[in-house]
mmCIF file of N, CA and C and ligand atoms in Angstrom:
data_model
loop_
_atom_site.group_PDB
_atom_site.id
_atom_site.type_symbol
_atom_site.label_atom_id
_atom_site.label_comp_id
_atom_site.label_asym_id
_atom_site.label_seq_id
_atom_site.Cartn_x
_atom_site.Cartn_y
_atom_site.Cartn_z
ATOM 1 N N UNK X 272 12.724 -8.125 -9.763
ATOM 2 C CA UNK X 272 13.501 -8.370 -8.560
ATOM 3 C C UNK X 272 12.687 -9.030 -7.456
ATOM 4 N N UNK X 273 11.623 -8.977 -7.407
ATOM 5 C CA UNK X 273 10.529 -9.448 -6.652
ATOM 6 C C UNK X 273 10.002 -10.729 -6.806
ATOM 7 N N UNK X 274 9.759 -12.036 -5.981
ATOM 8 C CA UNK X 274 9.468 -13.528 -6.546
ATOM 9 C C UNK X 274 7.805 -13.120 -7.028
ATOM 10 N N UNK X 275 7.586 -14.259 -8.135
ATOM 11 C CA UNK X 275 5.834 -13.721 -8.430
ATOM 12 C C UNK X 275 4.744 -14.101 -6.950
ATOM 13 N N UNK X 276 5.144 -14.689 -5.978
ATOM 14 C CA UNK X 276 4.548 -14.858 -4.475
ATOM 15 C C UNK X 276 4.564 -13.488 -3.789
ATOM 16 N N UNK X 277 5.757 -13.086 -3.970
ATOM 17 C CA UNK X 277 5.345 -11.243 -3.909
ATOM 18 C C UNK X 277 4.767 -10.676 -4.016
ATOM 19 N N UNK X 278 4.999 -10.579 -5.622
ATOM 20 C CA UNK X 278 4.027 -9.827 -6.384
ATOM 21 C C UNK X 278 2.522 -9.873 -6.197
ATOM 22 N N UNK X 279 2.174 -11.585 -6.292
ATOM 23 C CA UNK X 279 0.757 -11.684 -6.146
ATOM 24 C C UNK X 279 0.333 -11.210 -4.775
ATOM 25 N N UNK X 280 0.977 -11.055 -3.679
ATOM 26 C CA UNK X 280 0.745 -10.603 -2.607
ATOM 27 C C UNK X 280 0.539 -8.778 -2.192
ATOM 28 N N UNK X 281 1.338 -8.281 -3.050
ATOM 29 C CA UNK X 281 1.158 -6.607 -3.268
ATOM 30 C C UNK X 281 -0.099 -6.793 -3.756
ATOM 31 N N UNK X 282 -0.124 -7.206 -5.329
ATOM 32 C CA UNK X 282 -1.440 -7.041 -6.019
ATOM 33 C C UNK X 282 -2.586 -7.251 -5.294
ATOM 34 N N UNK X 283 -2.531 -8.152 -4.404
ATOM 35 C CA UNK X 283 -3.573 -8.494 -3.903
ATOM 36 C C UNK X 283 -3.786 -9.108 -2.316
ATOM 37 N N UNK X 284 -2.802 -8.366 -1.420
ATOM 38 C CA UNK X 284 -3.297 -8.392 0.009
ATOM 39 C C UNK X 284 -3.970 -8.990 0.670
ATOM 40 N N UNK X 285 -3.730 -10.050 1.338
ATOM 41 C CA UNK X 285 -4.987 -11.135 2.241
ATOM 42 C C UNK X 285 -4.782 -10.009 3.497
ATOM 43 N N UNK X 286 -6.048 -10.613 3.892
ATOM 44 C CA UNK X 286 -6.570 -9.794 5.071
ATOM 45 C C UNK X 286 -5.925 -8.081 5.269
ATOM 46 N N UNK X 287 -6.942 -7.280 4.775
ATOM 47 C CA UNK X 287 -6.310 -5.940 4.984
ATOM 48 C C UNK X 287 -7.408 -5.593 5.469
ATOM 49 N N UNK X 288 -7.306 -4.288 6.460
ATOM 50 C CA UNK X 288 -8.244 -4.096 7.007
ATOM 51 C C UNK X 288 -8.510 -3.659 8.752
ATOM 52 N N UNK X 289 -9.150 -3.539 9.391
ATOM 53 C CA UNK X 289 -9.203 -3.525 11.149
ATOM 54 C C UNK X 289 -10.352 -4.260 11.431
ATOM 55 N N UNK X 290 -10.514 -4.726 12.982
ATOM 56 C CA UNK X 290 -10.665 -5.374 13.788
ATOM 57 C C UNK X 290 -11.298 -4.640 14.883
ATOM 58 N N UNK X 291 -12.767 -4.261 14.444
ATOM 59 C CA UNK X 291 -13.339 -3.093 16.127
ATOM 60 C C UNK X 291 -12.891 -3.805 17.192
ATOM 61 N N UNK X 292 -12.802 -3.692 18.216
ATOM 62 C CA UNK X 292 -12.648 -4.034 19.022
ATOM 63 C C UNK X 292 -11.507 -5.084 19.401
ATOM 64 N N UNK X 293 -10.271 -5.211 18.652
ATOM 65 C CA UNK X 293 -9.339 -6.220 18.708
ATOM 66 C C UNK X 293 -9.028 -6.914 20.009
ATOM 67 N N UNK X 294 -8.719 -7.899 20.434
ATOM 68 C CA UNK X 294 -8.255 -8.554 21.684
ATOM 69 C C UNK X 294 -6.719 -8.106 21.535
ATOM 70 N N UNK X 295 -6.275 -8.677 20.364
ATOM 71 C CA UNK X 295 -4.512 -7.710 20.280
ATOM 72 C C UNK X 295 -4.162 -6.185 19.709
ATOM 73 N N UNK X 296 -3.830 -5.588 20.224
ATOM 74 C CA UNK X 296 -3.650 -4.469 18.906
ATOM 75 C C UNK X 296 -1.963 -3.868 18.672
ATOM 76 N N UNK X 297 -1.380 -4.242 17.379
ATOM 77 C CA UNK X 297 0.151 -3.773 17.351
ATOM 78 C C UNK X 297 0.450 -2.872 16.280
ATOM 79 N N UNK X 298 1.491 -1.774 16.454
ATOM 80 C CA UNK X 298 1.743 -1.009 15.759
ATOM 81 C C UNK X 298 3.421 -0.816 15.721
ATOM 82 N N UNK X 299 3.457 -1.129 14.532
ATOM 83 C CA UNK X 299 5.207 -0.451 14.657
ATOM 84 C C UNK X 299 5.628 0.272 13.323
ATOM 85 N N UNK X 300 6.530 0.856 13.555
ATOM 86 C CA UNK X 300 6.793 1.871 12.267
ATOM 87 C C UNK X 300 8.544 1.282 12.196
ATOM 88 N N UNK X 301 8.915 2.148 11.114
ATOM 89 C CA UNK X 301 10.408 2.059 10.746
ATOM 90 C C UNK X 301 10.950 2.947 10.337
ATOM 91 N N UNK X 302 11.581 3.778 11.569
ATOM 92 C CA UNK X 302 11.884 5.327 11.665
ATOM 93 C C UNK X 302 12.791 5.828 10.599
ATOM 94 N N UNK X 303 13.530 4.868 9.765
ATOM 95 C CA UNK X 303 13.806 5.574 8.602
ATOM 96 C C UNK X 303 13.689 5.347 7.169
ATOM 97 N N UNK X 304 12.152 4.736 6.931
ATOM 98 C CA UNK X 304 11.851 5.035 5.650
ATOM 99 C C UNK X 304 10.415 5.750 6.237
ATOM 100 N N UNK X 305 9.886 5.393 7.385
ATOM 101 C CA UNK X 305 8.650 6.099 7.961
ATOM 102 C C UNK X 305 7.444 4.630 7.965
ATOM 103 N N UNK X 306 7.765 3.878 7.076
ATOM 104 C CA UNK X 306 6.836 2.917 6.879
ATOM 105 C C UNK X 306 6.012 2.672 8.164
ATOM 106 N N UNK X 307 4.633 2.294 8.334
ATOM 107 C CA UNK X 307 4.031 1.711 9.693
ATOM 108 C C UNK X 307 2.942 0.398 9.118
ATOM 109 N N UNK X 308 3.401 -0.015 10.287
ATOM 110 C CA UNK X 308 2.031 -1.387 10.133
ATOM 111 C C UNK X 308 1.406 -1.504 11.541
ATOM 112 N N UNK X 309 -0.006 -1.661 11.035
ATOM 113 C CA UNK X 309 -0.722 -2.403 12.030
ATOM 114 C C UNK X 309 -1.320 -3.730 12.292
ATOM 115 N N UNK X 310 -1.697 -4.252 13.423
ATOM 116 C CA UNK X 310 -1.918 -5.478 13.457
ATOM 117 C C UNK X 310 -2.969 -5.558 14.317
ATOM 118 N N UNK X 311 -3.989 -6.290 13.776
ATOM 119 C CA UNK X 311 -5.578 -6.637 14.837
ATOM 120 C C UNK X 311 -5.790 -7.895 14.634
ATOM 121 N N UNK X 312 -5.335 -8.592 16.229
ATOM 122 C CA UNK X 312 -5.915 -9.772 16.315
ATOM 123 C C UNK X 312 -6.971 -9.805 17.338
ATOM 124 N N UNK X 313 -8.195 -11.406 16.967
ATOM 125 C CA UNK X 313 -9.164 -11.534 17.205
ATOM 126 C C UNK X 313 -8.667 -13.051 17.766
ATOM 127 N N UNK X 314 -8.912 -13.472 19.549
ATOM 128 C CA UNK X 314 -8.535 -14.609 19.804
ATOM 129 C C UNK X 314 -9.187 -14.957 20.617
ATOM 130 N N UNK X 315 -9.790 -16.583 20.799
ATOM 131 C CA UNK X 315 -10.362 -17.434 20.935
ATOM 132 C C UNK X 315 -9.593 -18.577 21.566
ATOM 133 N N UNK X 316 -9.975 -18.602 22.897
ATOM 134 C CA UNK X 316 -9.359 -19.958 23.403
ATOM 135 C C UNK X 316 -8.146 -20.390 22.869
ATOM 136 N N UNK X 317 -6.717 -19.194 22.958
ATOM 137 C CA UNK X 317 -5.836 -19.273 22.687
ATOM 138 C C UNK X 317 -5.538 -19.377 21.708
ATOM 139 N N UNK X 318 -6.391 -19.305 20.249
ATOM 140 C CA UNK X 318 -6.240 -19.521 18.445
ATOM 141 C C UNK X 318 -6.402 -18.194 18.113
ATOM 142 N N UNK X 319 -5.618 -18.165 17.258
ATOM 143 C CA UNK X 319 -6.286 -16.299 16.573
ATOM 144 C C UNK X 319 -7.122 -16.910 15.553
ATOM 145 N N UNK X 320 -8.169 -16.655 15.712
ATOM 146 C CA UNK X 320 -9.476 -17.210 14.792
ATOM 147 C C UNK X 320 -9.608 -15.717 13.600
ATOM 148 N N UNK X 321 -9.173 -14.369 13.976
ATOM 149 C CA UNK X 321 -8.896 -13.309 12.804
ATOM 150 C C UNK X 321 -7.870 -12.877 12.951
ATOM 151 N N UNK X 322 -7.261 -11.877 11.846
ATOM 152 C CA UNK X 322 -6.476 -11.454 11.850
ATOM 153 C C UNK X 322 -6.927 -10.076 10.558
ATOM 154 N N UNK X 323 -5.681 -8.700 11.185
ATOM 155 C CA UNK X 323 -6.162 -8.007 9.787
ATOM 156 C C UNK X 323 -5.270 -6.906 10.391
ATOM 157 N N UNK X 324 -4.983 -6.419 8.829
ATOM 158 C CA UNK X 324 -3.612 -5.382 8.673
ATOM 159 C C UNK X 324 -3.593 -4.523 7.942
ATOM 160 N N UNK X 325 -3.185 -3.116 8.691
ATOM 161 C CA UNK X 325 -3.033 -2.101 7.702
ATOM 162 C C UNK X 325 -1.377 -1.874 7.400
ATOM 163 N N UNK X 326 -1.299 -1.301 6.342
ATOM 164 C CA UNK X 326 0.243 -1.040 6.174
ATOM 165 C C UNK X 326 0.450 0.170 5.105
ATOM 166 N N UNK X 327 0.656 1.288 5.426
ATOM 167 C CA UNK X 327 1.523 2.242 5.076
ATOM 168 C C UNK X 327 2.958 2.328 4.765
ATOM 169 N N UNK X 328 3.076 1.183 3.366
ATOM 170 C CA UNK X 328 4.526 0.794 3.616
ATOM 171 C C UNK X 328 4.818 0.398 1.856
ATOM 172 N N UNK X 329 5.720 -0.111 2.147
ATOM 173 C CA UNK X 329 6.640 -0.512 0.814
ATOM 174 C C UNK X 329 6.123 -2.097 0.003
ATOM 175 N N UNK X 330 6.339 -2.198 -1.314
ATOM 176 C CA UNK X 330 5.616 -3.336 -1.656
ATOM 177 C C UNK X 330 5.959 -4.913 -0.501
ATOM 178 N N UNK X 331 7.594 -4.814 0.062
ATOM 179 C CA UNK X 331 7.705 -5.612 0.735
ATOM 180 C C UNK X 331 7.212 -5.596 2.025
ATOM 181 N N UNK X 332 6.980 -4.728 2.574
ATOM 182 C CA UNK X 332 5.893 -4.813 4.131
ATOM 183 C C UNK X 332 4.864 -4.907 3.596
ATOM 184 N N UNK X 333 4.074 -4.731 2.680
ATOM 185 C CA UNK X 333 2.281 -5.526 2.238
ATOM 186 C C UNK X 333 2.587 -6.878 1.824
ATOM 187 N N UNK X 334 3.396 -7.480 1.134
ATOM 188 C CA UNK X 334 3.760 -8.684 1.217
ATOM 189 C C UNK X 334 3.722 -9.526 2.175
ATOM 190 N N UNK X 335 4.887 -9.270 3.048
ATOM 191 C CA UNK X 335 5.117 -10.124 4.288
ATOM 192 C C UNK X 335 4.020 -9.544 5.331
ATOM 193 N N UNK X 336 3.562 -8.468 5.287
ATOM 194 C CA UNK X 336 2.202 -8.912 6.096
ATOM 195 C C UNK X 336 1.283 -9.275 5.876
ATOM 196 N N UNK X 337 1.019 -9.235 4.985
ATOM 197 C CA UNK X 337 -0.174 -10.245 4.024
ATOM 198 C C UNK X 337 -0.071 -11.588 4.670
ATOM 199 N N UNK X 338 1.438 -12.404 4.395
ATOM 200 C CA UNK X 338 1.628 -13.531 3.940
ATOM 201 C C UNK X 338 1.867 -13.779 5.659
ATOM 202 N N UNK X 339 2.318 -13.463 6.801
ATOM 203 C CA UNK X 339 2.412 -13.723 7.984
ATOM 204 C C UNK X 339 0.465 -13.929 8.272
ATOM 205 N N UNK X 340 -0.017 -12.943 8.150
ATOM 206 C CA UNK X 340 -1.445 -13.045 8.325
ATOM 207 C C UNK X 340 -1.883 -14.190 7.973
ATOM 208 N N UNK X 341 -1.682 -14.802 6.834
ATOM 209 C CA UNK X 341 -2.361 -16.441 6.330
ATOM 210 C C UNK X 341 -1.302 -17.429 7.155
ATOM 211 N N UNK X 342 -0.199 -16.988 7.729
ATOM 212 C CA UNK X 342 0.579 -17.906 8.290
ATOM 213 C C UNK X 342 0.142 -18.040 9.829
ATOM 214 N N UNK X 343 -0.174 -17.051 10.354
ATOM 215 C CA UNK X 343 -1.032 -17.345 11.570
ATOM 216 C C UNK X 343 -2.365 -17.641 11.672
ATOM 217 N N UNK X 344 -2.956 -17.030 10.699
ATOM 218 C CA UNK X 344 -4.168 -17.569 11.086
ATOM 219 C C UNK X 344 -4.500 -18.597 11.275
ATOM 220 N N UNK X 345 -5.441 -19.283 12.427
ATOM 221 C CA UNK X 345 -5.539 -20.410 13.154
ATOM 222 C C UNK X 345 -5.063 -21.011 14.018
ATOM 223 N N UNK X 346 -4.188 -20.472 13.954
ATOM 224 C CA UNK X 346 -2.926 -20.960 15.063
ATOM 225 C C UNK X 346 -3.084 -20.325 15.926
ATOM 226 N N UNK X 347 -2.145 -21.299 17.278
ATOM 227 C CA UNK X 347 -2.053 -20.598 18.628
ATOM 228 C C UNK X 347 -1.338 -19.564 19.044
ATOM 229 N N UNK X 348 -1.378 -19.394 19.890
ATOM 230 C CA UNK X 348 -0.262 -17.801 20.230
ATOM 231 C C UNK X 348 0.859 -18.478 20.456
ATOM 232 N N UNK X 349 1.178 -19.469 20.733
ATOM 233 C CA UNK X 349 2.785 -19.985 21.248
ATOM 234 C C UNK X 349 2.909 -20.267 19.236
ATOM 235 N N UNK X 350 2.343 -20.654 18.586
ATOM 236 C CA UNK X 350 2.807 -21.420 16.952
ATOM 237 C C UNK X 350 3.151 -19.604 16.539
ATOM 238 N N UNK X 351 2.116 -18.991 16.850
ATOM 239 C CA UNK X 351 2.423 -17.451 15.847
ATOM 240 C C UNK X 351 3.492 -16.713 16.859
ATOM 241 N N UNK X 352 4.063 -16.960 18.169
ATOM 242 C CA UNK X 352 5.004 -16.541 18.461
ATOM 243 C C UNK X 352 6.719 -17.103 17.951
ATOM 244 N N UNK X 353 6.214 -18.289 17.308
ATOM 245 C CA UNK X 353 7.686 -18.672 16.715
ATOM 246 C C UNK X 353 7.703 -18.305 15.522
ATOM 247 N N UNK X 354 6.849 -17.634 14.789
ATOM 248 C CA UNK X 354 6.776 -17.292 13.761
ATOM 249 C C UNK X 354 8.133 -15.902 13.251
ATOM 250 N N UNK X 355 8.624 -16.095 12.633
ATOM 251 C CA UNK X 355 10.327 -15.635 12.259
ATOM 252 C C UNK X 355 9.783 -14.175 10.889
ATOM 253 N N UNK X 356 10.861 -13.305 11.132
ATOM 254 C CA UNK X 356 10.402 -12.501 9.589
ATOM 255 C C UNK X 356 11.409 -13.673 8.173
ATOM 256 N N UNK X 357 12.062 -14.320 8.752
ATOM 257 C CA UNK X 357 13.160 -15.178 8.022
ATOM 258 C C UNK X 357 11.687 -16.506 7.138
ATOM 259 N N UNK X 358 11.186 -16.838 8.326
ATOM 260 C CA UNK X 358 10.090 -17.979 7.768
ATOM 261 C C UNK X 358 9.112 -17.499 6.773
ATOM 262 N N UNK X 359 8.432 -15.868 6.894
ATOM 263 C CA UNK X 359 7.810 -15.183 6.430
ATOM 264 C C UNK X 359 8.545 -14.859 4.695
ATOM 265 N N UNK X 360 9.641 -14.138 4.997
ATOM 266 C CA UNK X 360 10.246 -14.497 3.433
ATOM 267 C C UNK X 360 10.494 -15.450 2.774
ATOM 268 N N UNK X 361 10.915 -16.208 3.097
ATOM 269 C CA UNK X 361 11.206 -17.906 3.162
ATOM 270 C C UNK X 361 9.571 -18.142 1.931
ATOM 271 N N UNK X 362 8.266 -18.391 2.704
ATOM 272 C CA UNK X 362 7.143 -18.775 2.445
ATOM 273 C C UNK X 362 6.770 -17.849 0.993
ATOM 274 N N UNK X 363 7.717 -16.434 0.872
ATOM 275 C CA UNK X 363 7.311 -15.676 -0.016
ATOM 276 C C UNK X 363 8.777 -15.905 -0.949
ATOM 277 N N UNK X 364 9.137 -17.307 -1.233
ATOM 278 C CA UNK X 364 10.219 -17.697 -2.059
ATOM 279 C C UNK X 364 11.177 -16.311 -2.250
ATOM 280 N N UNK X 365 11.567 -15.680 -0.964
ATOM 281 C CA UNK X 365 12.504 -14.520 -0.769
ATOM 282 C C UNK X 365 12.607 -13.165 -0.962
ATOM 283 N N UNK X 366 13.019 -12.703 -0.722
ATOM 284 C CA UNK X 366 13.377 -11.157 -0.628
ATOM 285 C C UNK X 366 14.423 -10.283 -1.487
ATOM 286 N N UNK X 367 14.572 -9.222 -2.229
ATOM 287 C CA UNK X 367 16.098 -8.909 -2.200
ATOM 288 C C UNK X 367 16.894 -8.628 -1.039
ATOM 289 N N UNK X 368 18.000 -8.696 -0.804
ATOM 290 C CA UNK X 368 18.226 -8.453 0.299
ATOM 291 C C UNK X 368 18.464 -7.012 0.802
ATOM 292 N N UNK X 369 18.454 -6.115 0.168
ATOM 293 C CA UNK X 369 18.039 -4.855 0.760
ATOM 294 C C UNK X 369 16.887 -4.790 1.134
ATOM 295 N N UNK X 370 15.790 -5.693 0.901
ATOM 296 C CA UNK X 370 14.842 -5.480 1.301
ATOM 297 C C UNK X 370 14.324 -6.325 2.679
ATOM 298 N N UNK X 371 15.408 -7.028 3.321
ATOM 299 C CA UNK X 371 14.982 -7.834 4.008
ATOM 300 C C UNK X 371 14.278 -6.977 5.750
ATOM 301 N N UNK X 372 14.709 -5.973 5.383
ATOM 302 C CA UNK X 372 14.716 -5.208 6.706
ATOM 303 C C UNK X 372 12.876 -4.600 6.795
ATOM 304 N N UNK X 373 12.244 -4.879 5.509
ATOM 305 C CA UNK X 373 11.150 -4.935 5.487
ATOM 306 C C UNK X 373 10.240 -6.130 6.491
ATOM 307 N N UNK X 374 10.739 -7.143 6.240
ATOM 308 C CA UNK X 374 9.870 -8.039 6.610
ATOM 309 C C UNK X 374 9.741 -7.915 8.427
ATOM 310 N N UNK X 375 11.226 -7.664 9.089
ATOM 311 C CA UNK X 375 10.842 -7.373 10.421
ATOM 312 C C UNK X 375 9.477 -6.430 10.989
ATOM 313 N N UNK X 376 9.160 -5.437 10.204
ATOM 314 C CA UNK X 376 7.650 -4.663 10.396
ATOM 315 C C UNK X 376 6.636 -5.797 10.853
ATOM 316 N N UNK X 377 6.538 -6.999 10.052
ATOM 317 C CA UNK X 377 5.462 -7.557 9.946
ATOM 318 C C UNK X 377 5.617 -8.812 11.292
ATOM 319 N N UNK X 378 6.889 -9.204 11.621
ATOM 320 C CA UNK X 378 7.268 -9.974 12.697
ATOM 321 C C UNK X 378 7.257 -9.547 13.632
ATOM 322 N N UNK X 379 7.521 -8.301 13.800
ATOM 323 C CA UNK X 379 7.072 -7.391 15.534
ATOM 324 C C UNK X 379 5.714 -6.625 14.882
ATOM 325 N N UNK X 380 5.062 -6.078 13.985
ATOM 326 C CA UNK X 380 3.795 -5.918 14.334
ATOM 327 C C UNK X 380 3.099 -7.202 14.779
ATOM 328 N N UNK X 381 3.281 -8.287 14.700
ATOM 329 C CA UNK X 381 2.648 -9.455 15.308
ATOM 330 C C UNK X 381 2.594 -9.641 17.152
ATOM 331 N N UNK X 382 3.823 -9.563 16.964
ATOM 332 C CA UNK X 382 4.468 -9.604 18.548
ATOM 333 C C UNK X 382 4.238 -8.360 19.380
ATOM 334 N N UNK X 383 4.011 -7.259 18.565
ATOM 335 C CA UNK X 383 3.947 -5.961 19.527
ATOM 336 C C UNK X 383 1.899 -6.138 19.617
ATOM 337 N N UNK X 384 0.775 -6.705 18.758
ATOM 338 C CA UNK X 384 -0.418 -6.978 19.080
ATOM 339 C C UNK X 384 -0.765 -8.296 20.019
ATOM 340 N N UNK X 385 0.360 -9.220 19.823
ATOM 341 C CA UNK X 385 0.577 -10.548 21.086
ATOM 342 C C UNK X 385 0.830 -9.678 22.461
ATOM 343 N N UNK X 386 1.813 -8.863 22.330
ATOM 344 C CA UNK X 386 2.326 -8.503 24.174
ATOM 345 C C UNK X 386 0.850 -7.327 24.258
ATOM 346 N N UNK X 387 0.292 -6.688 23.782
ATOM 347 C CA UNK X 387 -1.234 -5.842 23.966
ATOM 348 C C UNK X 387 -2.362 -7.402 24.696
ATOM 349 N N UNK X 388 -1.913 -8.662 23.654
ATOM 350 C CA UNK X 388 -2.746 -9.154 24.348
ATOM 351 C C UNK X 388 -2.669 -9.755 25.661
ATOM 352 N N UNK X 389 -1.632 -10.147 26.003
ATOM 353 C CA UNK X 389 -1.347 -10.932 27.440
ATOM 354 C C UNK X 389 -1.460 -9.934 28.162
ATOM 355 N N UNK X 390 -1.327 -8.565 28.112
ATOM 356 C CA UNK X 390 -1.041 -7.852 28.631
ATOM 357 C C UNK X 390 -2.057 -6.711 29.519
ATOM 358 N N UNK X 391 -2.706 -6.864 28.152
ATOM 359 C CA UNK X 391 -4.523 -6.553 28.643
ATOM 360 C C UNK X 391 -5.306 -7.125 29.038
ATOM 361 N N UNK X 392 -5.122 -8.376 29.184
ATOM 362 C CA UNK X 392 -5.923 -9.481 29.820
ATOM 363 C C UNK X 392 -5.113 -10.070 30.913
ATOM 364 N N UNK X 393 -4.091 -8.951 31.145
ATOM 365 C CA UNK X 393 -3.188 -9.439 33.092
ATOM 366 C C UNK X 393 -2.415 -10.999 32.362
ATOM 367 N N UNK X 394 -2.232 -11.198 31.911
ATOM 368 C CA UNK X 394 -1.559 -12.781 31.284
ATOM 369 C C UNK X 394 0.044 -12.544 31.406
ATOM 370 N N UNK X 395 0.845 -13.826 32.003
ATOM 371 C CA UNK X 395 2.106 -13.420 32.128
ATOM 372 C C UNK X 395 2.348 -13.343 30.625
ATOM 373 N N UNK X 396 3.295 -12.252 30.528
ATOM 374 C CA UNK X 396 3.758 -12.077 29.109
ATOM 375 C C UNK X 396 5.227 -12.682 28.959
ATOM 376 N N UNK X 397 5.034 -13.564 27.658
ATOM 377 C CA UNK X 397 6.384 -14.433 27.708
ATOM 378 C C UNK X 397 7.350 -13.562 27.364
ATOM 379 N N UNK X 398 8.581 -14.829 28.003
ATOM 380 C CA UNK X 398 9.959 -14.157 27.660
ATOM 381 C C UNK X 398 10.148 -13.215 26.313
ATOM 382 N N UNK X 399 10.849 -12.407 26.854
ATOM 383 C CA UNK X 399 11.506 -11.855 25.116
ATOM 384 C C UNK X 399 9.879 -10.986 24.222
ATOM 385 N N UNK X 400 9.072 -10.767 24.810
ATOM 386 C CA UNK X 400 8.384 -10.613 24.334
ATOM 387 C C UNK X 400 8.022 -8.984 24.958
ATOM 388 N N UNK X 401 7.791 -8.065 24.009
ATOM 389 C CA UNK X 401 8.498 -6.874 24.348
ATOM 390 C C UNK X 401 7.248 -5.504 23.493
ATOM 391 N N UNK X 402 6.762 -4.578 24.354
ATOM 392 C CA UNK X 402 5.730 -3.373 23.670
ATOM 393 C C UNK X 402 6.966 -3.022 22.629
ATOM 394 N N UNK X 403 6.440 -2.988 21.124
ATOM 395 C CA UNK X 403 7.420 -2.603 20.025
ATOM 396 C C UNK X 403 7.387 -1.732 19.206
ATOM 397 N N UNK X 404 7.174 -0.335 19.365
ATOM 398 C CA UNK X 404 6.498 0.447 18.592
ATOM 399 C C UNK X 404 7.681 1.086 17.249
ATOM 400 N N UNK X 405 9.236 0.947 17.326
ATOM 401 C CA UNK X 405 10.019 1.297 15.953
ATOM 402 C C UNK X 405 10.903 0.016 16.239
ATOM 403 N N UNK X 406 11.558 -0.029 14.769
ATOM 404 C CA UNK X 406 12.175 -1.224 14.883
ATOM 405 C C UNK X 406 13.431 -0.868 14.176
ATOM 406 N N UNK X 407 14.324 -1.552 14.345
ATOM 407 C CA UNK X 407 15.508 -1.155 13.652
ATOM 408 C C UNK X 407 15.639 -0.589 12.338
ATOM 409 N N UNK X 408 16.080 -0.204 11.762
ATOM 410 C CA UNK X 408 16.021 0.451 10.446
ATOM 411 C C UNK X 408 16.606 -0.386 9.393
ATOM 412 N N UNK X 409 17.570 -1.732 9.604
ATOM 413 C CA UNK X 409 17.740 -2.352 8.917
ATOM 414 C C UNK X 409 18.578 -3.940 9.780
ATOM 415 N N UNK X 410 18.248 -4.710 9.337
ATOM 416 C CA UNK X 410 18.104 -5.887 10.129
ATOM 417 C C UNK X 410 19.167 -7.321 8.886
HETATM 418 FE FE1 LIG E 144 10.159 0.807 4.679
HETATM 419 FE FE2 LIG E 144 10.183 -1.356 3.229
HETATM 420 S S1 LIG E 144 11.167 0.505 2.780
HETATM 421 S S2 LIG E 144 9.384 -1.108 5.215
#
């Protein structure tokens, strides 16, 4: 049921891990399977030059955070703020769709370690951009 971009992504996780001292730090859970992810970004003259994620979660939240992680990395905070959980499955040739409610974990753990960063460093924090600690339960 899973595309093999999935799969290879459970099996084998890009960037897992923390970030001492992160410039971003995001956490969100999903109050009804319990799942949580975290997010540590490392940024540089507006690029996230690292990135790294823990996830206490389902094969599809290690997936799509895996695969968001290689999708930001390098990029600016305005490129990884348009970054979609839709683009994220998309890149992982799809989801089942019961499972799509997974991938939002990995699109606001991004955004909930972005608003830590503007936020800790006094930076206006853009529109729509919001501290995110649970997220809907299904999306
Ligand atoms: Fe909880 Fe997938 S079942 S994030």
């Amino acid at each position: 049921m899973y595309s093999e971009k999935v799969m290879d992504h459970v099996r084998n996780p890009r960037n897992v891990g923390e970030i001492k001292d992160p410039d971003g730090y995001g956490m969100v859970g999903n109050p009804c399977c319990g799942d949580v992810m975290e997010m540590f970004l490392k940024i540089e003259n507006n690029i996230i030059v690292d990135i790294k994620f823990r996830t206490f979660g389902c094969g599809a939240a290690i997936a799509t955070s895996s695969m968001v992680t290689e999708m930001i990395k390098g990029k600016t905070l305005e490129e990884a703020l348009n970054v979609t959980n839709k683009q994220v499955t998309k890149a992982l040739d799809g989801l089942p769709e019961q499972k799509m409610h997974c991938s939002v974990l990995a699109e606001q753990g991004i955004r909930a370690a972005l608003y830590d960063y503007y936020s800790k460093h006094n930076l206006p924090v853009p529109e729509g951009l919001k501290q995110s600690k649970t997220v809907k339960c299904a999306d």
